[in-house]
């Protein structure tokens, strides 16, 4: 096997070939354009997950190597162009194999037998997932988050670059839309023309005036913006001598051609530069760098607060909470604290990025970067969570006002949030992150702002959000995926749940196609489904779904755990139990009496009793509590849930949650002697199905309403 450097040098020679720019244009169009008719579907996006598709780090490598020499734009003959493409793909595949093989290169064979041995703790091993790891952000996230990220830096940008961040955003937005239109027109223009004239390159070019007209922005401003993201005149990317060296194509994705027009191969590169490059511009200004760093930190915290308030409400999301041991002794600070019922979420924000030296595979630098960006954040969050759990400290907001926490928190979730794309984030967190979870404090949930954005967009209610966080942190060691969006997409479709039989589950990237489509529909206006088929589409229209919404509206600790439990049920169970609740309600309406059902859930550790009546609260409350105590005792259960619903609309009146160890009691033995075992869900479902099968359409409805079955419970 040839060395990675030898292959890289051969690839560099190929990229310097006359007309190679046309090969890059073809590869970028082939691998990134989504073709659809009418509405876009997840199937239309499947080619984006193909193993043969070049990822952006690979195409950026090709562009960077091409920039090492003056670019010759001569259109190659079709056979030569085809040879360029095939040779490129072969060399990139060979580089991948060489990089993968290097994982074992410096490993002592004697270490392999050690119990805690992992080949993925060395820099050599991490270079591969860092380079080939999936992108964590959508292109529109980079583009649309940039104004918020740099709004406090506008004065510096105007003074030093001649444009505001909003100017830059508008120009980049226009470029993205203009390129979409040009790509379509170029492909259409090829029809009916000789093959030797085919090229995708014009679809990647544009002029200052074209952008100015599209964006309705002063051409002078457009020129200043485009120049800021363009390869400097005379630059030749000479420092790009190996795969992980600095590549000018990433920082400067625009290429100015001889006629003054601009060339952009990949819009993703431009929006990422819009999000990241201004910080490095400001970082070069020694007088401003500290302000720039402070503003970046403010953005991350503010972003988290805004997104979480969309889910939990402003009153439940607090920023910059100080923790005191005594009146003047400050122990710690929470960046963002979320309180909902008997749950709390402690979030610590960081803005540290993976350095170039770490990307090269420097072991010490990788671990140093991880410590400063993730481990320190996790340690701070755990410190705060522990102080909350101990319950002996006082809490104050940024204004010095006292903050009262719930007397008893059942679960405290720890989130470590970073502001930028961190390659192989999940992979590195799995390998390096040290923490000490407790019965109350969860394992840490490490994510970037882009994942948080998608989570709050799709899981826009408190219970749905916390239910995902609860299970996600519970499966820290069981789940493998290239990025968080894959796991989120799986949850939206299948309701994330793993049984004890699974030691490890690996999720392929193509699982996220439904989520990718939904985000495009919601953020870019693409025609298609804005909500993936799954828990968000099949649960909300049921009686249990309405019950979850009622619990969210009144986050009472006695019912929150019930909401979590309901969100773990399978689709068939939800539908059938909801149908049985509907039946109870119709019976209660027909005879004016209280009706109930009790079902055991899971493996015997919990169950649910439902009362359906309009009895006065002083009657209905004690009746439900007595029933639940009796059922919990007869089932030897640790927990038991009870709810009372209103017959007319099946709305939730109140609920109770009994949670304490089971103990034998002579009095309870006597009281529950005549109570039979509660029915399991399977028994309940069989009863409901049997009822439907026995009753004819024109027979009296078994609910007692007096109506025909076809006009009552059948519908």
XYZ file of C-alpha atoms in Angstrom:
715
model
C 0.000 0.000 0.000
C 1.335 3.428 -0.978
C 1.770 6.093 1.670
C -0.830 8.790 2.118
C 1.672 11.490 1.137
C 2.628 9.787 -2.133
C -1.033 9.504 -3.109
C -1.659 13.115 -2.071
C 1.198 14.337 -4.257
C -0.184 12.416 -7.248
C -3.601 13.920 -6.618
C -1.993 17.378 -6.522
C -0.466 16.781 -9.967
C -3.840 15.684 -11.326
C -5.579 18.794 -9.930
C -3.047 21.005 -11.759
C -4.089 19.521 -15.145
C -5.518 21.864 -17.831
C -9.285 22.169 -17.519
C -9.470 20.307 -14.185
C -11.904 22.944 -12.894
C -14.557 21.377 -15.154
C -14.067 18.020 -13.398
C -14.617 19.644 -9.987
C -17.719 21.413 -11.291
C -19.099 18.089 -12.540
C -18.403 16.296 -9.235
C -19.972 19.091 -7.162
C -23.097 19.145 -9.345
C -23.384 15.357 -9.376
C -23.003 14.957 -5.624
C -24.906 17.957 -4.234
C -27.830 18.791 -6.515
C -31.200 17.380 -5.415
C -33.543 16.686 -8.302
C -37.273 16.379 -7.652
C -40.621 16.909 -9.303
C -43.586 18.482 -7.503
C -42.781 17.859 -3.848
C -39.361 16.817 -2.594
C -39.267 13.462 -0.824
C -36.720 11.699 1.355
C -36.082 9.320 -1.549
C -34.972 12.289 -3.671
C -32.182 12.885 -1.142
C -30.846 9.345 -0.859
C -27.937 9.924 -3.260
C -26.540 12.394 -0.712
C -25.790 9.404 1.525
C -24.169 7.250 -1.158
C -20.760 5.793 -0.297
C -19.542 6.863 -3.765
C -20.430 10.525 -3.203
C -17.564 12.866 -2.426
C -17.991 14.662 0.883
C -17.198 18.339 1.201
C -13.777 17.843 2.836
C -12.782 15.839 -0.232
C -14.005 18.417 -2.771
C -12.343 21.192 -0.726
C -9.109 19.211 -0.960
C -9.422 19.100 -4.759
C -10.106 22.845 -4.967
C -7.198 23.611 -2.647
C -4.809 21.522 -4.767
C -6.035 23.193 -7.945
C -5.272 26.597 -6.376
C -1.595 25.671 -5.974
C -1.070 26.528 -9.665
C -2.593 29.073 -12.068
C -5.973 27.711 -13.159
C -6.417 26.698 -16.818
C -10.136 26.831 -17.693
C -9.814 25.096 -21.086
C -12.696 22.642 -21.577
C -11.217 19.094 -21.858
C -12.518 16.633 -24.416
C -15.135 14.246 -22.935
C -12.728 11.238 -22.690
C -10.141 13.355 -20.854
C -12.748 14.834 -18.530
C -14.018 11.342 -17.756
C -10.439 10.241 -17.026
C -10.020 13.188 -14.627
C -13.148 12.152 -12.733
C -12.296 8.439 -12.550
C -8.674 9.098 -11.522
C -9.807 11.547 -8.853
C -12.236 9.079 -7.308
C -9.630 6.301 -7.353
C -6.974 8.447 -5.652
C -9.371 9.712 -2.986
C -10.440 6.149 -2.265
C -6.791 5.131 -1.968
C -6.135 7.999 0.456
C -9.039 6.807 2.591
C -7.611 3.274 2.741
C -4.147 4.599 3.588
C -5.509 6.790 6.368
C -7.530 3.901 7.807
C -4.498 1.597 7.738
C -2.428 4.145 9.643
C -4.668 3.593 12.677
C -2.718 0.434 13.528
C 0.658 1.736 12.470
C 2.070 2.831 15.811
C 0.145 0.533 18.139
C 2.130 -1.773 20.401
C 0.721 -5.312 19.877
C 1.093 -5.938 23.589
C -1.402 -3.163 24.355
C -4.206 -4.831 22.369
C -4.719 -7.500 25.017
C -5.283 -4.930 27.754
C -8.867 -4.793 29.055
C -9.368 -1.046 28.467
C -7.500 -0.916 25.156
C -9.037 1.312 22.480
C -7.420 1.987 19.134
C -9.348 5.256 18.844
C -7.503 7.193 21.523
C -4.453 8.027 19.404
C -4.143 11.011 17.099
C -3.461 8.743 14.122
C -6.714 6.903 14.714
C -8.733 10.107 15.113
C -7.521 11.724 11.883
C -9.855 9.496 9.877
C -13.144 10.281 11.710
C -12.147 13.964 11.918
C -11.634 14.205 8.156
C -14.538 11.989 7.096
C -16.995 12.823 9.874
C -20.342 14.128 8.706
C -21.164 17.811 8.751
C -23.137 18.767 11.819
C -24.841 21.843 10.370
C -27.274 22.549 7.573
C -26.108 25.207 5.113
C -29.015 27.496 5.996
C -28.063 27.271 9.690
C -24.581 28.620 8.952
C -26.080 31.342 6.772
C -28.944 32.411 9.012
C -27.166 32.176 12.387
C -24.339 34.470 11.244
C -26.197 37.787 11.812
C -26.911 36.833 15.425
C -23.354 35.604 15.950
C -21.719 38.852 14.775
C -24.350 41.509 15.438
C -22.250 42.920 18.299
C -19.233 43.097 15.978
C -20.924 45.202 13.291
C -18.950 48.364 14.054
C -15.664 46.500 13.575
C -16.840 44.878 10.335
C -18.043 48.181 8.873
C -14.822 49.962 9.848
C -12.446 47.227 8.673
C -14.301 45.441 5.866
C -16.743 48.053 4.605
C -19.907 46.024 5.199
C -22.146 44.865 8.030
C -22.904 41.243 8.881
C -26.429 41.781 7.532
C -24.925 42.989 4.231
C -22.826 39.834 4.087
C -25.831 37.645 4.906
C -27.941 39.237 2.162
C -25.175 38.815 -0.413
C -24.563 35.168 0.498
C -28.308 34.468 0.439
C -28.506 35.969 -3.063
C -25.522 33.903 -4.231
C -27.162 30.672 -2.991
C -30.442 31.413 -4.777
C -28.681 32.629 -7.931
C -26.588 29.474 -8.111
C -29.686 27.297 -7.736
C -31.271 29.007 -10.732
C -28.084 28.928 -12.789
C -27.505 25.226 -12.143
C -30.977 24.415 -13.460
C -30.569 26.597 -16.559
C -27.119 25.170 -17.342
C -28.378 21.581 -17.158
C -31.347 22.428 -19.361
C -29.092 24.159 -21.880
C -27.056 20.959 -22.357
C -30.027 19.125 -23.851
C -29.682 18.901 -27.609
C -26.091 20.209 -27.670
C -22.946 18.213 -28.651
C -21.406 16.351 -25.697
C -18.002 17.929 -26.296
C -19.534 21.288 -25.233
C -21.006 20.019 -21.966
C -19.753 21.631 -18.803
C -21.264 22.438 -15.403
C -18.797 25.244 -14.738
C -21.051 28.177 -15.833
C -23.575 27.106 -13.174
C -20.942 27.898 -10.547
C -20.042 31.399 -11.775
C -21.648 34.792 -11.214
C -20.820 38.480 -11.498
C -21.015 41.282 -8.946
C -23.796 42.913 -10.911
C -25.852 39.689 -11.062
C -25.688 39.365 -7.275
C -26.412 43.066 -6.744
C -29.492 42.889 -8.965
C -30.738 39.752 -7.244
C -30.122 41.023 -3.707
C -30.994 44.662 -4.448
C -27.764 45.685 -2.752
C -25.291 48.372 -3.839
C -22.768 46.726 -6.231
C -19.900 48.332 -4.292
C -21.062 46.590 -1.103
C -21.470 43.304 -2.987
C -17.930 43.620 -4.330
C -16.511 44.228 -0.848
C -18.354 41.221 0.563
C -17.306 38.882 -2.233
C -13.711 40.124 -2.105
C -13.569 39.339 1.631
C -14.342 35.678 0.943
C -12.239 35.353 -2.225
C -8.775 33.917 -2.716
C -6.374 36.880 -2.359
C -4.836 38.044 -5.666
C -1.619 36.191 -6.399
C -2.099 33.591 -3.635
C -1.237 30.017 -4.591
C -2.074 27.947 -1.476
C 1.569 27.001 -1.184
C 1.243 25.896 2.456
C -1.195 23.098 1.465
C 1.389 20.303 1.249
C -0.435 17.481 3.022
C -4.027 16.491 3.715
C -4.371 18.241 7.064
C -2.400 21.390 6.319
C -4.165 24.745 6.193
C -6.224 24.855 3.003
C -6.967 28.326 1.698
C -10.031 26.983 -0.123
C -11.845 26.620 3.220
C -11.210 30.179 4.409
C -11.561 31.720 0.919
C -14.080 29.656 -1.091
C -14.553 32.243 -3.897
C -12.190 32.339 -6.872
C -11.997 35.538 -8.927
C -11.653 34.712 -12.633
C -9.801 36.782 -15.225
C -12.981 38.503 -16.462
C -13.909 39.652 -12.947
C -16.625 37.055 -12.367
C -16.528 34.784 -9.358
C -16.363 30.991 -9.205
C -17.934 29.065 -6.305
C -17.967 25.286 -6.443
C -19.877 24.599 -3.242
C -22.335 26.973 -1.535
C -21.760 25.107 1.734
C -18.165 26.369 1.770
C -19.329 29.982 1.458
C -21.986 29.834 4.189
C -19.553 28.086 6.532
C -16.998 30.801 5.845
C -19.675 33.413 6.548
C -20.238 31.795 9.954
C -16.583 31.239 10.874
C -14.235 33.556 8.937
C -15.199 36.910 10.534
C -13.997 35.642 13.900
C -10.549 34.969 12.435
C -10.498 38.395 10.770
C -11.174 39.970 14.141
C -8.757 37.608 15.848
C -5.922 39.107 13.810
C -6.697 42.505 15.381
C -4.890 42.312 18.731
C -6.798 45.307 20.037
C -10.159 43.658 19.317
C -9.582 39.921 19.782
C -10.725 39.837 23.429
C -13.972 41.622 22.523
C -14.552 39.213 19.656
C -14.102 36.228 21.968
C -16.475 37.713 24.524
C -19.117 38.348 21.859
C -18.831 34.768 20.603
C -19.502 33.465 24.102
C -22.481 35.787 24.507
C -23.918 34.506 21.218
C -23.748 30.859 22.314
C -25.533 31.503 25.607
C -28.118 33.809 24.056
C -28.789 31.291 21.289
C -29.408 28.528 23.826
C -31.743 30.734 25.880
C -33.806 31.780 22.855
C -34.183 28.260 21.495
C -35.036 26.688 24.848
C -37.579 29.401 25.640
C -39.394 28.491 22.438
C -39.948 25.059 24.013
C -40.303 25.715 27.743
C -41.467 29.330 27.906
C -39.502 32.335 29.144
C -40.482 31.789 32.771
C -38.824 28.349 32.844
C -35.503 29.234 31.183
C -33.039 31.270 33.250
C -29.656 32.643 32.191
C -26.482 33.294 34.218
C -27.544 31.804 37.540
C -24.982 32.246 40.334
C -24.681 29.619 43.051
C -23.725 30.743 46.578
C -22.665 28.749 49.622
C -23.100 31.722 51.900
C -24.099 35.320 51.369
C -20.887 36.394 49.664
C -19.284 33.080 48.679
C -19.890 32.322 45.027
C -19.275 28.676 44.154
C -20.268 28.370 40.495
C -22.323 29.843 37.655
C -24.879 28.138 35.402
C -24.977 29.520 31.868
C -28.552 28.355 31.266
C -30.927 26.658 33.717
C -34.230 25.108 32.636
C -36.827 24.132 35.252
C -39.877 22.089 34.343
C -41.838 20.288 37.037
C -39.460 17.949 38.827
C -36.843 18.108 36.047
C -33.951 20.504 35.574
C -31.567 21.066 32.696
C -28.119 22.545 33.343
C -26.397 23.881 30.221
C -22.829 25.146 29.940
C -21.706 26.849 26.734
C -18.231 26.886 25.148
C -16.844 28.417 21.973
C -13.537 26.584 21.569
C -12.892 24.990 18.136
C -10.755 22.054 17.054
C -7.381 23.495 16.082
C -5.490 22.769 12.867
C -2.771 20.931 14.777
C -5.413 18.622 16.290
C -6.856 17.914 12.834
C -3.381 16.788 11.790
C -3.542 14.048 14.417
C -1.409 15.543 17.195
C -2.406 13.438 20.215
C -1.637 16.077 22.816
C -3.383 18.841 20.890
C -6.511 16.736 20.299
C -6.818 16.032 24.002
C -5.996 19.636 24.928
C -8.665 20.954 22.553
C -11.180 18.461 23.925
C -10.388 19.421 27.513
C -10.815 23.145 26.873
C -13.978 22.819 24.804
C -15.863 19.780 26.162
C -14.337 18.401 29.365
C -14.162 21.775 31.127
C -17.759 22.483 30.130
C -18.869 19.085 31.427
C -16.969 19.521 34.700
C -18.572 22.929 35.270
C -22.035 21.574 34.529
C -21.551 18.620 36.905
C -20.303 20.935 39.619
C -23.477 22.998 39.283
C -25.736 19.944 39.084
C -24.143 18.484 42.215
C -24.711 21.701 44.141
C -28.353 21.678 43.030
C -28.716 18.051 44.102
C -27.234 18.754 47.547
C -29.878 21.451 48.111
C -27.887 23.566 50.589
C -26.992 26.496 48.322
C -28.778 29.676 47.306
C -29.298 30.793 43.720
C -29.458 34.274 42.175
C -30.025 35.550 38.662
C -27.883 38.150 36.870
C -29.849 40.973 38.534
C -29.203 39.545 42.010
C -32.739 38.278 42.517
C -33.198 35.028 44.414
C -34.159 31.987 42.335
C -36.226 29.294 43.997
C -35.665 25.742 42.812
C -38.143 22.883 43.266
C -37.821 21.173 46.625
C -37.163 17.808 45.010
C -35.762 17.209 41.538
C -36.090 13.714 40.153
C -33.643 14.253 37.287
C -31.011 16.852 36.391
C -29.821 16.733 32.778
C -26.364 18.012 31.888
C -25.806 19.602 28.457
C -22.481 20.790 27.046
C -23.061 23.180 24.143
C -20.465 24.417 21.644
C -20.954 27.155 19.060
C -19.040 25.752 16.081
C -18.781 22.548 14.083
C -16.476 20.187 15.967
C -15.443 17.273 13.719
C -16.172 13.812 15.108
C -17.708 15.396 18.213
C -19.727 12.371 19.273
C -16.803 10.071 18.554
C -14.384 12.100 20.665
C -16.900 12.521 23.498
C -17.285 8.757 23.635
C -13.512 8.236 23.825
C -12.335 11.019 26.101
C -15.160 12.431 28.230
C -14.914 11.673 31.954
C -17.968 12.109 34.157
C -19.651 10.705 37.249
C -23.389 10.349 36.689
C -25.641 9.682 39.690
C -29.186 8.459 40.181
C -30.266 12.089 39.834
C -27.665 13.608 37.486
C -27.609 12.279 33.927
C -24.589 11.471 31.763
C -23.586 14.578 29.766
C -25.262 15.373 26.459
C -22.645 16.989 24.215
C -23.953 18.910 21.208
C -23.430 21.983 19.052
C -25.845 24.872 18.452
C -26.953 23.296 15.171
C -28.182 20.120 16.856
C -29.931 22.163 19.555
C -31.653 24.178 16.844
C -32.975 21.041 15.134
C -34.070 19.525 18.463
C -36.033 22.602 19.518
C -37.524 22.916 16.036
C -38.825 19.345 15.899
C -39.372 18.619 19.611
C -41.147 21.872 20.339
C -42.994 20.812 23.494
C -41.386 20.292 26.936
C -42.216 16.617 27.389
C -41.185 15.656 23.871
C -37.888 17.506 24.317
C -37.100 16.161 27.773
C -38.234 12.654 26.851
C -35.653 12.609 24.053
C -32.925 14.023 26.296
C -33.778 11.449 28.966
C -33.452 8.477 26.657
C -30.577 9.957 24.678
C -28.451 10.353 27.800
C -29.492 6.909 28.978
C -28.078 5.341 25.816
C -24.729 7.158 25.821
C -22.706 3.951 25.516
C -25.130 2.084 23.259
C -25.564 4.411 20.305
C -23.120 5.107 17.495
C -23.732 7.602 14.718
C -21.625 10.082 12.772
C -23.609 13.029 14.124
C -26.452 13.858 16.452
C -28.982 14.588 13.699
C -28.997 10.911 12.726
C -30.055 9.879 16.238
C -32.668 12.623 16.412
C -34.141 11.535 13.082
C -34.327 7.926 14.265
C -36.157 9.080 17.382
C -38.686 11.085 15.388
C -39.477 8.010 13.306
C -39.223 5.173 15.801
C -39.404 6.713 19.298
C -35.849 6.088 20.521
C -35.818 2.943 22.625
C -33.284 0.152 23.055
C -33.816 -2.983 25.092
C -31.201 -4.610 27.300
C -30.351 -7.163 24.615
C -28.515 -4.551 22.549
C -24.973 -3.695 23.630
C -24.373 -1.419 20.677
C -26.499 0.065 17.865
C -24.912 1.763 14.835
C -27.133 4.129 12.852
C -26.386 4.895 9.199
C -26.458 8.480 8.006
C -29.308 7.925 5.545
C -31.712 7.618 8.485
C -31.586 11.419 8.722
C -33.107 11.957 5.248
C -36.609 12.576 6.662
C -35.282 15.118 9.146
C -33.132 16.811 6.499
C -36.195 17.148 4.283
C -38.364 18.503 7.115
C -35.776 21.157 7.980
C -35.472 22.185 4.313
C -39.252 22.500 4.084
C -39.476 24.570 7.272
C -36.449 26.813 6.746
C -36.066 27.053 2.960
C -39.658 26.761 1.793
C -39.030 23.604 -0.252
C -42.328 21.831 -1.109
C -42.588 18.608 0.919
C -43.386 17.172 4.362
C -42.380 19.510 7.147
C -42.873 16.844 9.816
C -41.385 13.324 9.532
C -43.820 10.444 9.809
C -43.549 9.087 13.326
C -44.129 10.236 16.876
C -45.119 13.776 15.890
C -47.749 12.724 13.346
C -49.312 9.628 14.882
C -49.507 10.493 18.567
C -51.036 13.954 18.831
C -54.520 13.052 17.497
C -55.123 10.320 20.115
C -56.584 10.521 23.617
C -53.169 9.752 25.111
C -51.628 12.443 22.925
C -54.118 14.970 24.273
C -53.288 13.779 27.772
C -49.595 14.513 27.163
C -50.484 18.018 25.959
C -52.548 18.580 29.111
C -49.659 17.437 31.304
C -47.329 19.863 29.497
C -49.753 22.713 30.032
C -49.673 22.062 33.793
C -46.200 20.703 34.674
C -47.255 19.103 37.944
C -44.614 16.689 39.331
C -47.402 14.161 39.951
C -48.103 13.838 36.232
C -44.816 14.650 34.506
C -43.507 11.124 34.986
C -46.745 9.846 33.500
C -46.116 12.020 30.446
C -42.652 10.519 30.080
C -44.065 7.030 30.399
C -46.788 7.656 27.795
C -44.198 8.904 25.302
C -42.389 5.550 25.536
C -45.407 3.516 24.412
C -45.492 1.992 20.951
C -47.809 3.265 18.231
C -50.263 0.337 18.359
C -50.511 0.578 22.119
C -51.225 4.311 21.976
C -53.982 3.861 19.414
C -55.690 0.980 21.196
C -55.522 2.453 24.706
C -56.789 5.747 23.336
C -59.714 3.931 21.734
C -60.511 2.309 25.098
C -60.454 5.741 26.783
C -62.910 6.955 24.168
C -65.128 3.990 25.063
C -64.977 4.841 28.786
C -65.948 8.435 28.029
C -68.967 7.393 25.970
C -70.137 5.026 28.708
C -69.804 7.788 31.316
C -71.789 10.201 29.149
C -74.509 7.583 28.537
C -75.183 6.602 32.150
C -73.697 9.513 34.134
C -71.631 7.123 36.233
C -67.887 6.864 36.836
C -66.057 4.335 34.699
C -62.482 3.160 35.050
C -59.810 0.928 33.650
C -56.513 -0.253 35.107
C -53.626 -1.629 33.067
C -50.213 -2.916 34.042
C -47.343 -1.463 32.042
C -43.930 -2.805 31.321
C -42.620 -5.753 33.294
C -44.653 -5.116 36.455
C -42.843 -2.128 37.817
C -45.619 0.331 37.088
C -49.214 0.693 35.927
C -51.945 3.172 35.126
C -55.466 3.634 36.512
C -57.856 5.876 34.585
C -61.072 7.253 36.129
C -63.598 8.934 33.861
C -66.179 11.077 35.671
C -67.478 14.547 36.520
C -67.662 13.903 40.247
C -66.738 16.773 42.569
C -62.998 16.957 43.237
C -63.492 16.157 46.934
C -65.088 12.871 45.836
C -63.085 12.054 42.698
C -59.666 12.795 44.239
C -59.801 10.423 47.239
C -61.511 7.738 45.128
C -58.677 7.735 42.577
C -56.000 7.777 45.267
C -57.538 4.818 47.116
C -57.825 2.848 43.878
C -54.203 3.559 42.905
C -52.868 2.622 46.343
C -54.761 -0.655 46.166
C -53.590 -1.448 42.643
C -49.986 -0.557 43.410
C -50.070 -2.866 46.414
C -51.655 -5.834 44.637
C -49.151 -5.492 41.779
C -46.118 -5.147 44.102
C -45.195 -2.104 41.990
C -42.595 0.590 42.690
C -44.658 3.286 40.972
C -48.262 3.756 39.979
C -49.993 6.471 37.976
C -53.568 7.619 38.218
C -55.506 10.148 36.125
C -59.045 11.430 36.150
C -60.462 12.579 32.830
C -63.611 14.466 31.916
C -66.140 12.376 29.933
C -67.260 15.107 27.521
C -63.864 15.903 25.971
C -61.513 13.427 27.709
C -59.537 16.348 29.101
C -57.249 15.754 32.056
C -58.787 16.853 35.374
C -55.952 15.837 37.701
C -53.424 13.099 38.280
C -51.419 11.368 40.987
C -48.090 9.561 41.045
C -47.276 7.027 43.765
C -43.544 6.345 43.889
C -42.164 4.382 46.854
C -40.857 0.861 47.501
C -43.426 -1.887 48.010
C -43.691 -3.317 51.502
C -45.987 -6.025 52.877
C -48.775 -4.635 55.063
C -51.461 -6.635 56.911
C -54.044 -3.853 56.630
C -53.495 -3.546 52.886
C -53.695 -7.330 52.545
C -57.184 -7.237 54.063
C -58.322 -4.222 52.028
C -57.178 -5.654 48.699
C -58.176 -9.290 49.292
C -60.999 -9.165 46.769
C -59.170 -7.132 44.118
C -58.118 -9.106 41.099
C -54.999 -8.623 39.094
C -54.883 -5.634 36.768
C -55.069 -6.368 33.089
C -51.959 -6.175 30.982
C -52.063 -4.089 27.850
C -52.248 -7.176 25.684
C -55.385 -8.294 27.520
C -56.956 -4.866 27.158
C -56.234 -4.786 23.459
C -57.717 -8.248 22.939
C -60.886 -7.163 24.773
C -61.250 -4.079 22.607
C -60.716 -6.089 19.436
C -63.195 -8.775 20.552
C -65.822 -6.123 21.248
C -65.424 -4.683 17.794
C -65.666 -8.100 16.208
C -68.869 -9.188 18.035
C -70.960 -6.048 17.625
C -72.736 -5.474 14.321
C -72.873 -2.067 12.662
C -76.599 -1.636 13.398
C -76.520 -3.185 16.886
C -76.833 -1.033 20.026
C -73.429 0.335 20.997
C -71.886 -1.580 23.953
C -70.953 1.730 25.578
C -74.606 2.217 26.586
C -75.216 5.447 24.676
C -78.395 4.092 23.084
C -77.048 4.835 19.612
C -76.281 2.317 16.905
C -72.711 1.015 16.948
C -71.988 2.501 13.503
C -72.941 5.991 14.736
C -71.092 5.747 18.033
C -67.939 3.841 19.009
C -67.347 2.395 15.543
C -66.524 5.908 14.332
